[in-house]
Coordinates of C-alpha atoms in Angstrom, one line a residue:
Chain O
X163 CA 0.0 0.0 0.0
X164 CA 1.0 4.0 -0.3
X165 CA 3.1 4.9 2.5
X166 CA 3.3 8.4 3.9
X167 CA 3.2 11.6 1.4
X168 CA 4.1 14.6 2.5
X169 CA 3.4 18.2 0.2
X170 CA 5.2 19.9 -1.4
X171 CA 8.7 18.4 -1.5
X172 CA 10.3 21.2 -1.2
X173 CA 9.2 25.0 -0.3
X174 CA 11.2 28.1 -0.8
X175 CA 9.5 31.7 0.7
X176 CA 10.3 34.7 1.9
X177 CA 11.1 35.8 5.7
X178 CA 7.5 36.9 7.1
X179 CA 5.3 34.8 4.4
X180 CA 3.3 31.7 5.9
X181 CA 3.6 28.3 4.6
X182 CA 1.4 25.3 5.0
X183 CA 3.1 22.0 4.9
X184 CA 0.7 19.0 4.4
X185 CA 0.9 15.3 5.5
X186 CA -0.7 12.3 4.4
X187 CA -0.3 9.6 6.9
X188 CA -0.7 5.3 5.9
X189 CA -4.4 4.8 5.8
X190 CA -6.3 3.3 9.4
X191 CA -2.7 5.0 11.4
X192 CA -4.1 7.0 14.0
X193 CA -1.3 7.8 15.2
X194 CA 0.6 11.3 13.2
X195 CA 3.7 12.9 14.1
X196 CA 5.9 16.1 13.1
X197 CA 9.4 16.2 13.3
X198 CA 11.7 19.1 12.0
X199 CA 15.2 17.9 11.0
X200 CA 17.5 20.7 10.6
X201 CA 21.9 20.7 10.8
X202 CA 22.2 22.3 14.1
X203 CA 19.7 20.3 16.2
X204 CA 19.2 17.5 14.4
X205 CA 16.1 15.7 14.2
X206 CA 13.4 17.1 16.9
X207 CA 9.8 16.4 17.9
X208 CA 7.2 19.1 17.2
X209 CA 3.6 17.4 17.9
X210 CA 1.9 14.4 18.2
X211 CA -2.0 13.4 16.5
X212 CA -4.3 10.9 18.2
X213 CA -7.1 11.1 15.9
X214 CA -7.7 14.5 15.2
X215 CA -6.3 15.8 18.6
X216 CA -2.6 16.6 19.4
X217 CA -2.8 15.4 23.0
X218 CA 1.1 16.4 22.6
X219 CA 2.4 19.8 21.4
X220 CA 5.2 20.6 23.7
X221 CA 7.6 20.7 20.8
X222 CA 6.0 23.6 19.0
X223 CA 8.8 25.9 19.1
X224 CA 6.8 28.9 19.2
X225 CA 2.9 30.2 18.8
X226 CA 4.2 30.9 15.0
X227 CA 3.8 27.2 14.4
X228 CA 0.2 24.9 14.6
X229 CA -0.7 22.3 13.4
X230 CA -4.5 20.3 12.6
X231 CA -5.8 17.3 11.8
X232 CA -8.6 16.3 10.1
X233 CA -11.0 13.4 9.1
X234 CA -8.6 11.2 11.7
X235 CA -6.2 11.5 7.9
X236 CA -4.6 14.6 6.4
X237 CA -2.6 17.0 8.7
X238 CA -1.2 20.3 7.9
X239 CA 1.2 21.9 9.7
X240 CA 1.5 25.7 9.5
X241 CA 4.0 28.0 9.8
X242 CA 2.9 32.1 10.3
X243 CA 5.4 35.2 10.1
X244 CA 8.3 32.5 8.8
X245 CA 12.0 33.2 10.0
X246 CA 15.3 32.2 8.6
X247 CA 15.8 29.4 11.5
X248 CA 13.1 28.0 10.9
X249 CA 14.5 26.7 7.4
X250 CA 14.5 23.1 8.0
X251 CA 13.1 19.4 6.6
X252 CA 9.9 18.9 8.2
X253 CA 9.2 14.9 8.8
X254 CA 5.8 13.3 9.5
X255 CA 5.3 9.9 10.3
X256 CA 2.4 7.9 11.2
X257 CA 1.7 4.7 13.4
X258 CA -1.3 2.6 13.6
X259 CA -2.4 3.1 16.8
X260 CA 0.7 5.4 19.1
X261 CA 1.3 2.3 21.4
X262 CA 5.0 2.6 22.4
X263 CA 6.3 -0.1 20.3
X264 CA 4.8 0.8 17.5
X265 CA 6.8 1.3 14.3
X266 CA 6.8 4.9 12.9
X267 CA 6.6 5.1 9.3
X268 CA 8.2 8.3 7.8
X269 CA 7.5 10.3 4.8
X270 CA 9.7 12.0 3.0
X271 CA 10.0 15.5 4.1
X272 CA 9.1 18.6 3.0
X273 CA 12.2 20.8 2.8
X274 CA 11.8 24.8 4.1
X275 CA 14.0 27.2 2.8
X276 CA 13.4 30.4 4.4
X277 CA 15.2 33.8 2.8
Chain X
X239 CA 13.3 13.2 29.1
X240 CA 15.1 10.2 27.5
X241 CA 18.3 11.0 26.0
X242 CA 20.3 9.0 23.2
X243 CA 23.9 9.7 22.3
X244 CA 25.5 8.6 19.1
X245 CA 29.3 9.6 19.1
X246 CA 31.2 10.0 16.0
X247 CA 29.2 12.3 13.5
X248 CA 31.0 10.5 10.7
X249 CA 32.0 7.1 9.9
X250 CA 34.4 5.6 7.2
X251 CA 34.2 1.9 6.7
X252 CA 36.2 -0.4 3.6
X253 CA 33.8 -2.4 1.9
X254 CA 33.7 -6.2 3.6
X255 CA 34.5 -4.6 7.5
X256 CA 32.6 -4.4 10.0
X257 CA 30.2 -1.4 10.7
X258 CA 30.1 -0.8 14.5
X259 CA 27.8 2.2 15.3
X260 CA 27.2 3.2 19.0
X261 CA 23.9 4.5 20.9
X262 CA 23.7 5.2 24.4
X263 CA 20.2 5.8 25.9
X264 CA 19.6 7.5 29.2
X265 CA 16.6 6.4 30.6
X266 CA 14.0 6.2 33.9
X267 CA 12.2 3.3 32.7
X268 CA 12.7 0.3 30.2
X269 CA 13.3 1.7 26.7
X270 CA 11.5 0.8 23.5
X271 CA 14.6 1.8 21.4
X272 CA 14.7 1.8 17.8
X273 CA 17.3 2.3 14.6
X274 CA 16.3 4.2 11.9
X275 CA 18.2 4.6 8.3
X276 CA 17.8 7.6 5.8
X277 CA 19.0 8.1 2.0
X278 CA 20.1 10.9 0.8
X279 CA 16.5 12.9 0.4
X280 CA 14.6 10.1 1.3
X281 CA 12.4 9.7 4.7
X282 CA 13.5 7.4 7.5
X283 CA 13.9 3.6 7.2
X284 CA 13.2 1.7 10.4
X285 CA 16.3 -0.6 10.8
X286 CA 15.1 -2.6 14.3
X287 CA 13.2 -2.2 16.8
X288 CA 14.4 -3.4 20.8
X289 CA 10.8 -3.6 22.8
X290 CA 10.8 -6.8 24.7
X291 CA 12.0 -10.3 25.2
X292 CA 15.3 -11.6 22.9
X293 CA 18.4 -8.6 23.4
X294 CA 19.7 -9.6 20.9
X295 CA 17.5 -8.1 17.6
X296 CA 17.7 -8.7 13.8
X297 CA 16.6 -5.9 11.0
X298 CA 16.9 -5.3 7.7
X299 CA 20.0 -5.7 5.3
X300 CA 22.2 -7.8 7.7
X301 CA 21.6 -5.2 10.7
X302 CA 22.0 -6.4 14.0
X303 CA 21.8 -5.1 17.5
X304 CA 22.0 -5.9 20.7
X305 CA 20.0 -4.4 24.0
X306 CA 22.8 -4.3 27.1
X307 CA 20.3 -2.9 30.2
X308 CA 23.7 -2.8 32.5
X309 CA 25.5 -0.8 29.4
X310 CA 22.6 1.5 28.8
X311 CA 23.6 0.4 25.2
X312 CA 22.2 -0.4 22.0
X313 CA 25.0 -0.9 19.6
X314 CA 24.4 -1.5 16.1
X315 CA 26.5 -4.0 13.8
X316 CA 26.9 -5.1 10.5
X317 CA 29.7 -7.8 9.7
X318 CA 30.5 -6.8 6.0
X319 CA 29.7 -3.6 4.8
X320 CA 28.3 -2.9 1.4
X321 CA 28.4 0.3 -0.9
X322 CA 24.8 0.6 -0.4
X323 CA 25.1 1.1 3.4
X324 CA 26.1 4.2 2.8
X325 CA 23.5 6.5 4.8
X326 CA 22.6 8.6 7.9
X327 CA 22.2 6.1 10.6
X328 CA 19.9 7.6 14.0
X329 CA 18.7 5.9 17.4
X330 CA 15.8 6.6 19.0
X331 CA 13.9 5.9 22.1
X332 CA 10.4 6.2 22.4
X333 CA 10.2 8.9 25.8
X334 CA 7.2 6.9 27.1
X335 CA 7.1 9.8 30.0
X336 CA 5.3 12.3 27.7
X337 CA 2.4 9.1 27.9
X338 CA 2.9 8.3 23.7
X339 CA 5.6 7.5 21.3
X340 CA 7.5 10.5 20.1
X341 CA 11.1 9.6 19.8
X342 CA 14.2 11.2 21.1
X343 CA 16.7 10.6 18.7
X344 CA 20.4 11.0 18.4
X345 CA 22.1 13.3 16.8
X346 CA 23.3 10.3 13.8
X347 CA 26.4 8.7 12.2
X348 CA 27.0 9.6 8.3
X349 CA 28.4 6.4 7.1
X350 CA 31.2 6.2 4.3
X351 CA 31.9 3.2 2.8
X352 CA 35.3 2.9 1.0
X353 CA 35.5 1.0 -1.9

């Protein structure tokens, strides 16, 4: 089956634009998760989908950034007022059901390039 | 918070040797830990996965690791390395104290292989 799309591949804007960054997760996972990958902190956790609520946002690194859920299926995860640090690869992943031994399946990023 | 700690950022192995790449995990409780792999603009790969029972797991492509409670360690291996294994290598645990499964990971080994 499909595994975990992420849009657009890769996103180029200006300092103070918005950007949406959208996520697909494996069909039936309702489990979703954000993670931003960038050089100097390597990879982090942002927020954490059960269904459509995010039990779990203590990685947000700032109000500037929220993310939704919808249907139990498509997140997006926006990014107001953008900032050069927040240039980055943005990761979601999904699992079927959040346990802890769950797998995580990964898409393939959506790279920010913030001027 | 759980904690991992890979050391050595990058790694150079010959072809046919032995890839040894270290993970330390600081944890309160017993770790779900897990080793990912990413290509070059590709998402992550899950490797293995430590959660229970056997220390001693078996992935993907030859990987191997091995859970040592007393080491805080979870080391992974490869007898013979091949030109494909070239990749970013993370560990993760799951930090089970947040109540879900976001990961922690480590900061990652870039591995070279030498023909």
């Amino acid at each position: 089956g499909a595994g975990v799309s992420q849009s657009p591949s890769n996103k180029v804007t200006e300092k103070g634009k918005d950007v949406e960054l959208r996520c697909d997760p494996i069909s039936g996972h309702t489990a979703l998760y954000w993670y931003r990958q960038s050089l100097g902190q390597g990879l982090e956790f942002l927020i954490y989908f059960q269904g459509n609520s995010a039990p779990d946002k203590s990685g947000l690194p700032s109000d500037r950034f929220s993310a939704e859920r919808t249907g139990g299926s498509v997140s997006t995860l926006t990014i107001q007022r953008t900032q050069q640090e927040d240039s980055a690869v943005y990761l979601c992943a999904s699992s079927p059901s959040g346990r802890v031994t769950d797998t995580q399946y990964f898409g393939p990023g959506t790279r920010l390039t913030v001027l | 918070a759980q904690s991992v700690t890979q050391l050595g950022s990058h790694v150079s192995v010959s072809e046919g040797a032995l890839v040894l790449l270290r993970c330390n995990y600081s944890s309160s409780v017993p770790p779900y830990l897990f080793w990912y792999v990413q290509y070059p603009n590709q998402g992550l790969q899950l490797l293995l996965k430590y959660t229970t029972g056997a220390t001693l797991v078996k992935g993907i492509n030859g990987f191997e690791a091995e859970f040592k409670k007393s080491e805080t360690s979870f080391h992974l291996t490869k007898p013979s390395a091949h030109m494909s294994d070239a990749a970013e290598y993370f560990c993760a645990v799951s930090d089970v104290l947040y109540g879900n499964n976001r990961l922690a990971f480590g900061k990652g080994n870039q591995v070279v292989v030498i023909p």
